[in-house]
Short mmCIF file of C-alpha atoms and ligand atoms in Angstrom, two decimals:
data_model
loop_
_atom_site.label_atom_id
_atom_site.label_comp_id
_atom_site.label_asym_id
_atom_site.label_seq_id
_atom_site.Cartn_x
_atom_site.Cartn_y
_atom_site.Cartn_z
CA MET A 1 -72.52 88.26 -8.20
CA LYS A 2 -72.79 90.54 -5.16
CA ILE A 3 -70.34 92.78 -3.35
CA THR A 4 -70.02 91.41 0.19
CA ASP A 5 -67.30 93.60 1.68
CA VAL A 6 -65.06 96.55 0.90
CA LYS A 7 -61.79 97.36 2.67
CA VAL A 8 -59.90 100.63 2.46
CA ILE A 9 -56.25 99.74 3.08
CA VAL A 10 -53.80 102.51 3.99
CA SER A 11 -50.12 101.61 3.99
CA SER A 12 -46.75 103.30 3.60
CA PRO A 13 -44.21 100.95 2.00
CA GLY A 14 -41.85 103.83 1.14
CA ARG A 15 -44.72 106.29 0.72
CA ASN A 16 -48.43 106.42 1.49
CA PHE A 17 -50.92 104.49 -0.63
CA VAL A 18 -54.68 104.11 -0.30
CA THR A 19 -56.04 100.90 -1.83
CA VAL A 20 -59.67 99.82 -2.19
CA LYS A 21 -60.27 96.07 -2.04
CA ILE A 22 -63.70 94.73 -3.06
CA PHE A 23 -64.86 91.23 -2.05
CA THR A 24 -67.66 89.28 -3.75
CA ASP A 25 -69.88 86.33 -2.84
CA GLU A 26 -68.18 84.28 -5.61
CA GLY A 27 -64.78 84.63 -4.00
CA LEU A 28 -63.39 87.03 -6.62
CA THR A 29 -61.70 90.16 -5.33
CA GLY A 30 -60.46 93.30 -7.06
CA ILE A 31 -58.29 96.23 -6.03
CA GLY A 32 -58.06 99.88 -7.06
CA ASP A 33 -55.71 102.76 -6.24
CA ALA A 34 -57.27 105.76 -4.44
CA THR A 35 -54.09 107.60 -3.44
CA LEU A 36 -54.09 111.42 -3.32
CA ASN A 37 -50.59 112.47 -2.32
CA GLY A 38 -50.61 114.65 0.81
CA ARG A 39 -54.39 114.38 1.33
CA GLU A 40 -54.71 110.60 1.65
CA LYS A 41 -56.99 110.51 4.67
CA ALA A 42 -59.61 112.77 3.11
CA VAL A 43 -60.13 110.08 0.45
CA VAL A 44 -60.25 107.35 3.11
CA ALA A 45 -63.04 109.20 4.95
CA TYR A 46 -64.93 109.85 1.70
CA LEU A 47 -64.78 106.15 0.89
CA GLU A 48 -65.51 104.72 4.31
CA ASP A 49 -68.17 107.18 5.41
CA HIS A 50 -69.97 107.76 2.12
CA LEU A 51 -69.30 105.23 -0.66
CA VAL A 52 -68.65 101.87 0.99
CA PRO A 53 -72.09 101.64 2.70
CA ILE A 54 -73.77 102.06 -0.72
CA LEU A 55 -71.60 99.41 -2.36
CA ILE A 56 -72.40 96.46 -0.14
CA GLY A 57 -74.95 94.20 -1.87
CA ARG A 58 -74.51 95.81 -5.32
CA ASP A 59 -73.77 93.81 -8.47
CA PRO A 60 -70.02 94.31 -9.24
CA SER A 61 -70.59 93.79 -12.98
CA ARG A 62 -72.55 97.08 -13.24
CA ILE A 63 -69.45 99.26 -13.46
CA GLU A 64 -70.90 102.07 -15.56
CA ASP A 65 -74.00 102.37 -13.40
CA THR A 66 -71.92 102.39 -10.21
CA TRP A 67 -69.64 105.09 -11.64
CA GLN A 68 -72.62 107.25 -12.67
CA TYR A 69 -74.27 106.65 -9.28
CA PHE A 70 -71.26 107.98 -7.40
CA TYR A 71 -70.52 110.82 -9.85
CA LYS A 72 -74.04 112.13 -10.41
CA GLY A 73 -75.64 110.77 -7.28
CA ALA A 74 -73.55 112.84 -4.87
CA TYR A 75 -74.94 116.09 -6.34
CA TRP A 76 -71.48 117.60 -5.47
CA ARG A 77 -69.38 116.63 -8.48
CA ARG A 78 -65.71 116.55 -9.37
CA GLY A 79 -62.68 117.46 -7.27
CA PRO A 80 -59.60 115.35 -6.50
CA VAL A 81 -60.94 113.73 -3.30
CA THR A 82 -64.23 112.64 -4.86
CA MET A 83 -62.64 111.42 -8.08
CA ALA A 84 -59.80 109.49 -6.38
CA ALA A 85 -62.38 107.74 -4.19
CA ILE A 86 -64.55 106.80 -7.18
CA ALA A 87 -61.41 105.69 -9.07
CA GLY A 88 -60.47 103.22 -6.31
CA ILE A 89 -63.84 101.53 -6.65
CA ASP A 90 -64.07 101.71 -10.44
CA THR A 91 -60.60 100.20 -10.92
CA ALA A 92 -61.38 97.38 -8.47
CA LEU A 93 -64.62 96.61 -10.35
CA TRP A 94 -62.79 96.40 -13.71
CA ASP A 95 -60.27 94.10 -12.03
CA ILE A 96 -63.11 91.81 -10.91
CA LYS A 97 -64.82 91.89 -14.31
CA ALA A 98 -61.62 90.98 -16.14
CA LYS A 99 -60.81 88.23 -13.63
CA ALA A 100 -64.35 86.84 -14.06
CA ALA A 101 -63.77 86.81 -17.83
CA GLY A 102 -60.36 85.17 -17.34
CA MET A 103 -58.74 87.95 -19.40
CA PRO A 104 -56.24 90.73 -18.91
CA LEU A 105 -58.12 94.03 -18.70
CA TYR A 106 -56.79 95.34 -22.03
CA GLN A 107 -58.67 92.54 -23.80
CA LEU A 108 -61.99 93.80 -22.41
CA LEU A 109 -61.14 97.31 -23.60
CA GLY A 110 -60.70 96.16 -27.19
CA GLY A 111 -57.37 94.34 -27.26
CA ALA A 112 -53.77 95.41 -27.78
CA SER A 113 -52.98 98.12 -30.33
CA ARG A 114 -49.20 97.61 -29.94
CA GLU A 115 -46.65 95.13 -28.63
CA LYS A 116 -45.02 97.39 -26.03
CA MET A 117 -45.38 100.88 -24.63
CA LEU A 118 -42.71 103.58 -24.70
CA CYS A 119 -42.02 105.10 -21.30
CA TYR A 120 -40.00 108.03 -19.99
CA THR A 121 -38.22 108.30 -16.68
CA HIS A 122 -36.74 111.14 -14.60
CA ALA A 123 -33.17 112.45 -14.31
CA GLN A 124 -31.94 115.56 -12.56
CA GLY A 125 -28.92 117.39 -11.19
CA THR A 126 -28.08 120.48 -9.20
CA GLU A 127 -25.65 121.60 -11.92
CA ILE A 128 -26.06 121.22 -15.69
CA SER A 129 -23.09 118.81 -15.88
CA GLU A 130 -24.64 116.62 -13.18
CA ALA A 131 -28.03 116.62 -14.95
CA VAL A 132 -26.40 115.68 -18.28
CA GLU A 133 -24.59 112.79 -16.58
CA ALA A 134 -27.83 111.64 -14.94
CA VAL A 135 -29.69 111.63 -18.29
CA ALA A 136 -26.79 109.78 -19.97
CA GLU A 137 -26.96 107.15 -17.23
CA LYS A 138 -30.68 106.55 -17.87
CA ILE A 139 -30.00 106.16 -21.60
CA GLU A 140 -27.32 103.62 -20.76
CA GLN A 141 -29.87 101.74 -18.65
CA GLY A 142 -32.00 101.36 -21.78
CA TYR A 143 -34.45 104.29 -21.63
CA HIS A 144 -35.24 106.13 -24.87
CA ALA A 145 -36.96 109.13 -23.30
CA VAL A 146 -35.93 111.08 -20.19
CA ARG A 147 -37.39 114.07 -18.35
CA ALA A 148 -34.54 116.40 -17.38
CA GLN A 149 -34.67 118.90 -14.48
CA VAL A 150 -31.84 121.05 -13.15
CA GLY A 151 -31.09 123.34 -10.22
CA ILE A 152 -31.24 127.07 -10.96
CA PRO A 153 -28.17 129.18 -10.08
CA GLY A 154 -28.96 131.57 -7.23
CA LEU A 155 -31.85 129.46 -5.93
CA PRO A 156 -31.82 126.66 -3.37
CA ALA A 157 -32.98 123.26 -4.70
CA VAL A 158 -36.05 123.61 -6.93
CA TYR A 159 -38.72 121.27 -8.31
CA GLY A 160 -37.43 117.93 -9.42
CA THR A 161 -33.91 118.39 -8.06
CA ASP A 162 -34.47 118.35 -4.30
CA LYS A 163 -34.15 114.74 -3.21
CA SER A 164 -35.71 115.49 0.19
CA ALA A 165 -38.92 116.56 -1.58
CA THR A 166 -39.57 112.96 -2.55
CA ASN A 167 -38.49 111.55 0.79
CA VAL A 168 -41.39 110.71 3.07
CA ALA A 169 -39.27 111.07 6.21
CA ALA A 170 -38.31 114.63 5.32
CA LEU A 171 -41.92 115.60 4.80
CA ASN A 172 -43.34 114.00 7.89
CA ASN A 173 -44.09 117.05 9.91
CA LEU A 174 -44.97 120.15 7.96
CA PRO A 175 -44.60 121.05 4.28
CA HIS A 176 -41.07 121.70 3.12
CA GLU A 177 -40.72 125.12 1.38
CA GLU A 178 -38.90 125.87 -1.87
CA VAL A 179 -37.90 129.23 -3.38
CA TRP A 180 -38.64 130.28 -6.95
CA SER A 181 -37.66 132.90 -9.53
CA THR A 182 -39.17 132.69 -13.00
CA PRO A 183 -36.62 135.06 -14.65
CA LYS A 184 -33.69 133.00 -13.34
CA TYR A 185 -35.37 129.78 -14.46
CA LEU A 186 -36.18 131.05 -17.96
CA ARG A 187 -32.57 132.14 -18.50
CA HIS A 188 -31.10 128.83 -17.36
CA ILE A 189 -33.26 126.01 -18.81
CA PRO A 190 -32.30 126.45 -22.50
CA LYS A 191 -28.65 126.01 -21.45
CA LEU A 192 -29.50 122.59 -19.98
CA PHE A 193 -31.04 121.38 -23.22
CA ALA A 194 -28.20 122.80 -25.34
CA ALA A 195 -25.77 120.79 -23.20
CA LEU A 196 -27.94 117.66 -23.41
CA ARG A 197 -28.16 117.76 -27.21
CA GLU A 198 -24.45 118.41 -27.49
CA LYS A 199 -23.59 115.40 -25.34
CA LEU A 200 -26.36 112.97 -26.37
CA GLY A 201 -27.17 113.86 -29.98
CA ASP A 202 -30.60 113.91 -31.59
CA ASP A 203 -31.87 110.36 -31.11
CA VAL A 204 -32.80 110.65 -27.45
CA GLU A 205 -36.26 111.97 -26.50
CA LEU A 206 -36.01 114.79 -23.95
CA LEU A 207 -38.85 116.13 -21.81
CA HIS A 208 -39.13 118.91 -19.24
CA ASP A 209 -41.66 119.80 -16.52
CA ALA A 210 -42.24 123.46 -15.55
CA HIS A 211 -44.70 122.40 -12.80
CA HIS A 212 -47.34 125.08 -13.44
CA ARG A 213 -45.10 128.03 -12.54
CA LEU A 214 -45.26 130.24 -15.63
CA THR A 215 -47.69 132.70 -17.18
CA PRO A 216 -48.83 131.97 -20.75
CA LEU A 217 -46.42 134.57 -22.17
CA GLU A 218 -43.50 133.17 -20.17
CA ALA A 219 -44.44 129.67 -21.33
CA ALA A 220 -44.50 130.86 -24.94
CA ARG A 221 -41.03 132.37 -24.49
CA LEU A 222 -39.66 129.13 -22.99
CA GLY A 223 -41.28 127.02 -25.71
CA ARG A 224 -39.62 129.19 -28.36
CA ASP A 225 -36.23 129.18 -26.68
CA LEU A 226 -36.35 125.37 -26.50
CA GLU A 227 -37.34 124.87 -30.16
CA PRO A 228 -33.77 124.25 -31.41
CA TYR A 229 -33.51 121.26 -29.03
CA ARG A 230 -36.67 119.51 -30.31
CA LEU A 231 -38.21 118.42 -27.01
CA PHE A 232 -40.64 115.52 -26.91
CA TRP A 233 -42.70 117.87 -24.74
CA LEU A 234 -42.79 120.77 -22.36
CA GLU A 235 -45.06 119.86 -19.44
CA ASP A 236 -47.35 121.85 -17.14
CA THR A 237 -46.11 125.28 -18.14
CA VAL A 238 -49.03 127.18 -16.60
CA ALA A 239 -51.66 126.45 -13.98
CA ALA A 240 -54.26 125.05 -16.31
CA GLU A 241 -57.44 126.14 -14.55
CA HIS A 242 -57.25 128.83 -17.22
CA GLN A 243 -57.55 126.61 -20.27
CA GLU A 244 -57.80 129.62 -22.63
CA GLY A 245 -54.25 130.58 -21.59
CA PHE A 246 -52.95 127.81 -23.83
CA ARG A 247 -54.17 129.68 -26.91
CA LEU A 248 -51.44 132.24 -26.43
CA ILE A 249 -48.73 129.63 -25.82
CA ARG A 250 -49.80 127.64 -28.87
CA LYS A 251 -49.74 130.70 -31.11
CA HIS A 252 -46.07 131.31 -30.38
CA THR A 253 -44.29 127.97 -30.21
CA VAL A 254 -44.10 124.59 -31.96
CA THR A 255 -42.62 122.88 -28.88
CA PRO A 256 -45.13 120.08 -28.09
CA LEU A 257 -47.19 120.68 -24.93
CA ALA A 258 -48.38 118.27 -22.24
CA VAL A 259 -50.69 118.95 -19.31
CA GLY A 260 -53.27 117.28 -17.07
CA GLU A 261 -51.75 115.44 -14.10
CA VAL A 262 -53.91 117.45 -11.68
CA PHE A 263 -57.09 117.24 -13.79
CA ASN A 264 -60.04 115.24 -12.45
CA THR A 265 -62.63 115.22 -15.23
CA ILE A 266 -63.03 115.79 -18.94
CA TRP A 267 -64.25 119.30 -18.10
CA ASP A 268 -60.74 120.29 -17.02
CA ALA A 269 -59.43 119.44 -20.48
CA ARG A 270 -62.35 119.87 -22.88
CA LEU A 271 -61.24 123.15 -24.46
CA LEU A 272 -57.57 122.13 -24.50
CA ILE A 273 -58.45 119.00 -26.45
CA GLU A 274 -61.16 120.41 -28.73
CA GLU A 275 -59.02 123.34 -29.83
CA GLN A 276 -55.92 121.13 -30.12
CA LEU A 277 -54.05 123.41 -27.74
CA ILE A 278 -52.05 120.48 -26.33
CA ASP A 279 -50.35 117.41 -27.77
CA TYR A 280 -50.46 115.08 -24.76
CA ILE A 281 -53.09 114.65 -22.06
CA ARG A 282 -51.51 113.56 -18.75
CA MET A 283 -54.61 112.42 -16.87
CA THR A 284 -54.12 109.20 -14.92
CA THR A 285 -56.52 106.48 -13.73
CA VAL A 286 -56.60 107.38 -10.04
CA HIS A 287 -57.09 111.14 -10.33
CA ALA A 288 -59.42 110.98 -13.32
CA GLY A 289 -62.03 108.85 -11.52
CA GLY A 290 -61.01 105.41 -12.78
CA VAL A 291 -60.82 103.31 -15.93
CA THR A 292 -64.39 104.16 -17.01
CA PRO A 293 -63.92 107.93 -17.47
CA LEU A 294 -60.27 107.78 -18.55
CA ARG A 295 -61.18 105.47 -21.43
CA ARG A 296 -63.79 108.02 -22.49
CA ILE A 297 -61.29 110.88 -22.25
CA MET A 298 -58.72 108.94 -24.28
CA ASP A 299 -61.29 108.30 -27.01
CA PHE A 300 -62.34 111.96 -27.01
CA ALA A 301 -58.68 113.01 -27.27
CA SER A 302 -58.09 110.62 -30.17
CA VAL A 303 -60.65 112.52 -32.26
CA TYR A 304 -58.46 115.64 -31.95
CA ASN A 305 -55.01 114.02 -32.43
CA VAL A 306 -54.15 114.46 -28.77
CA ARG A 307 -52.13 111.53 -27.45
CA THR A 308 -52.19 109.88 -24.02
CA ALA A 309 -49.38 110.21 -21.48
CA CYS A 310 -50.63 109.06 -18.09
CA HIS A 311 -49.07 110.61 -15.02
CA GLY A 312 -46.95 107.86 -13.44
CA ALA A 313 -44.88 109.28 -10.61
CA MET A 314 -44.14 107.08 -7.57
CA ASP A 315 -46.95 108.58 -5.52
CA MET A 316 -49.52 106.56 -7.45
CA SER A 317 -49.42 102.89 -6.52
CA PRO A 318 -48.48 100.06 -8.91
CA VAL A 319 -52.24 99.39 -9.15
CA CYS A 320 -52.69 102.75 -10.88
CA LEU A 321 -49.70 102.09 -13.14
CA ALA A 322 -51.15 98.72 -14.16
CA ALA A 323 -54.54 100.25 -14.98
CA ASN A 324 -52.79 102.94 -17.05
CA LEU A 325 -50.85 100.23 -18.90
CA HIS A 326 -53.99 98.30 -19.85
CA LEU A 327 -55.61 101.50 -21.11
CA GLY A 328 -52.43 102.48 -22.93
CA LEU A 329 -51.94 99.11 -24.61
CA TRP A 330 -55.44 99.47 -26.04
CA ALA A 331 -55.61 103.23 -26.80
CA PRO A 332 -55.20 103.95 -30.52
CA ASN A 333 -53.74 107.34 -29.54
CA PHE A 334 -51.25 106.13 -26.92
CA GLY A 335 -48.30 108.52 -26.68
CA ILE A 336 -45.99 107.60 -23.81
CA GLN A 337 -46.23 106.45 -20.16
CA GLU A 338 -44.34 108.12 -17.31
CA TYR A 339 -42.40 105.57 -15.27
CA THR A 340 -40.31 106.05 -12.15
CA PRO A 341 -39.22 102.67 -10.75
CA TYR A 342 -40.80 101.83 -7.40
CA LEU A 343 -38.95 101.14 -4.18
CA PRO A 344 -38.45 97.41 -3.44
CA GLU A 345 -40.80 97.56 -0.42
CA THR A 346 -43.57 99.05 -2.58
CA LEU A 347 -43.21 96.20 -5.07
CA GLU A 348 -43.30 93.62 -2.28
CA VAL A 349 -46.61 94.98 -1.00
CA PHE A 350 -48.01 95.27 -4.56
CA PRO A 351 -46.72 92.27 -6.56
CA GLY A 352 -47.76 92.55 -10.20
CA ALA A 353 -47.69 91.07 -13.69
CA TRP A 354 -46.55 94.27 -15.48
CA THR A 355 -43.01 94.49 -16.81
CA ALA A 356 -40.47 97.24 -17.54
CA LYS A 357 -37.68 96.40 -19.96
CA ASP A 358 -35.35 98.39 -22.24
CA GLY A 359 -37.40 101.57 -21.95
CA TYR A 360 -40.74 99.87 -22.67
CA LEU A 361 -43.61 98.71 -20.46
CA HIS A 362 -46.26 96.01 -20.76
CA PRO A 363 -49.22 95.24 -18.45
CA GLY A 364 -48.72 91.45 -18.63
CA ASN A 365 -51.37 88.84 -19.31
CA ALA A 366 -52.67 87.90 -15.87
CA PRO A 367 -56.48 88.08 -15.56
CA GLY A 368 -57.65 91.47 -14.24
CA HIS A 369 -55.18 94.34 -14.12
CA GLY A 370 -52.62 91.93 -12.71
CA VAL A 371 -51.64 93.63 -9.44
CA GLU A 372 -52.47 92.27 -5.97
CA ILE A 373 -51.89 93.60 -2.47
CA ASP A 374 -50.13 91.61 0.27
CA GLU A 375 -52.35 92.77 3.14
CA ALA A 376 -50.26 91.23 5.92
CA LEU A 377 -47.14 92.95 4.64
CA ALA A 378 -49.02 96.23 4.03
CA ALA A 379 -50.04 96.22 7.70
CA ARG A 380 -46.36 96.33 8.66
CA TYR A 381 -46.04 99.78 6.99
CA PRO A 382 -48.42 102.13 8.84
CA TYR A 383 -49.49 105.50 7.42
CA GLU A 384 -47.09 108.39 7.97
CA ARG A 385 -48.34 111.96 7.67
CA SER A 386 -46.76 113.54 4.64
CA TYR A 387 -47.09 116.73 2.59
CA LEU A 388 -46.00 117.90 -0.83
CA PRO A 389 -43.69 120.95 -0.71
CA VAL A 390 -44.99 124.50 -1.13
CA ASN A 391 -43.24 127.21 -3.12
CA ARG A 392 -42.55 130.93 -2.56
CA LEU A 393 -41.02 133.68 -4.68
CA GLU A 394 -37.81 135.21 -3.34
CA ASP A 395 -39.81 138.01 -1.66
CA GLY A 396 -41.99 135.48 0.18
CA THR A 397 -45.06 135.51 -2.08
CA LEU A 398 -46.71 132.09 -2.14
CA TRP A 399 -46.38 130.57 -5.63
CA HIS A 400 -47.40 127.44 -7.52
CA TRP A 401 -45.34 124.40 -6.56
C1 CS2 B 501 -44.68 115.35 -11.41
C2 CS2 B 501 -45.09 114.65 -10.17
O1 CS2 B 501 -44.43 113.22 -12.38
C3 CS2 B 501 -44.60 114.40 -12.60
O2 CS2 B 501 -44.66 114.89 -13.70
O3 CS2 B 501 -45.24 116.53 -11.75
O4 CS2 B 501 -43.91 114.22 -9.58
C4 CS2 B 501 -45.92 115.41 -9.13
O5 CS2 B 501 -45.19 116.46 -8.60
C5 CS2 B 501 -46.34 114.47 -8.04
O6 CS2 B 501 -46.94 113.34 -8.60
C6 CS2 B 501 -47.28 115.13 -7.05
O7 CS2 B 501 -47.82 114.21 -6.18
MG1 MG B 502 -45.50 116.76 -13.88
#
C-alpha cells in the first residue's frame, strides 16, 4: 500500500479543529486529530510545509518507522506544535491499519481489558450552592464522577466557571483576561467540597482542577485541606515543568494527584512516574504525538502503578477522543477518561462509533478508530481565530492560566 495524498482539514463546527486525512492507493483512508487550541495554524503549517511532502509515496503500514522518522528526523524534537502534527499522522495511520485488518483499533493493541470505561464530566457554578446543584444534576444524568469548579468570592469569574472562556465567539479577537488570587482560592475551595459531600454523600467521585496556579507548598496545603472529602483527584496543582516540585506535595498529602494535559513526551513525565509522585497521567493522543507514543507511556506508567486519565476537553476533536478510548479499553492501568459532551454541529462533522451511556464510554466496534469526517459539512464551518484566556494576579502580574 502507498500513501497517495494527505489533506489537512481546518474547520470550526463550534470550535476549531485540525484534522489530517491520509489517502492510499487501495482506497483506504484514515484520519487523525492535530488540534492545538489557540495555535491551530502553526500545526497546519508544520504539517503542510514539512511533513506532508515526506509522506507521499510512503508505506502506511510502517507506523513506527514513520513516527521515528518525524520525531528523530527533524533534529528539533518535542514541543506541542511538532507533537500535535506527528499525532495527526500517527493516528490516521493506525486508523488505516485497523481498517485494513477489519478490526477496531483496540483489538490491534491487545484487545479489551474491560467492558466499559468510567468517565468524568465537568460541573461548575459562580456560588457554592450553584456548583453543588450543577454536580447533582450531572449525577442525576447518570455520571458517577464529576469535576467541580466554583467562583471565588472577591474575584471575577475564574477558571472553569466563566462560560465565555469556552465560547469561541467571545475569544475571537484577542485573549480574554482573568484575575487570580491564590490566598482567596485556597480559603474557599475546601468549603465547596464540604458542601458537596454534605449534599451528595460519599458514593460520588469528585475531582478538582487547580490549572497549574499553585506553588508546591500551596498545593500540599490544598491537598491536606481536601483530605476529609476524599477526592478522586486534585489536578494540575503546579506548573509541572518542575517535576521535582511534586516531591514536596507528595510528602504532605494523601489526596491523589493528576497531571499531564500539557505534556508532549515521556520526558515531561518520566520522573513523576518513576518516583510515583502522581496517581494519574493525563496525557492525550493528540498532544502526546499519537497512539504510538501514548501506548508506550501507558505501559511505562503501568509499571509504577500510575493510571491513565486522558485529557478529553471539547477542544480535542472526537477523533482524539476515539483514539483515547481504544487505548483506554486496552490499557491494563486505565483509570478514567475525561468527557465533556460535544456540540451537535461537532458531532455532525465527526460522526463516530463511540458511545457514552450512564457515565461510561466505549469506542465501538467499527474497523479503525471509528470516527470519520464529513468534509463537505466541515467546509461550511471555516476557521475562526481564537485564543485561550490569560490570567493576572490582582496587581497585574501575569500568572499561569
Ligand atoms: C482543562 C482543559 O479539561 C481540562 O482539564 O484543563 O479544559 C484545558 O483548559 C483546555 O483543554 C485547554 O485547551
Ligand atoms: Mg485540566
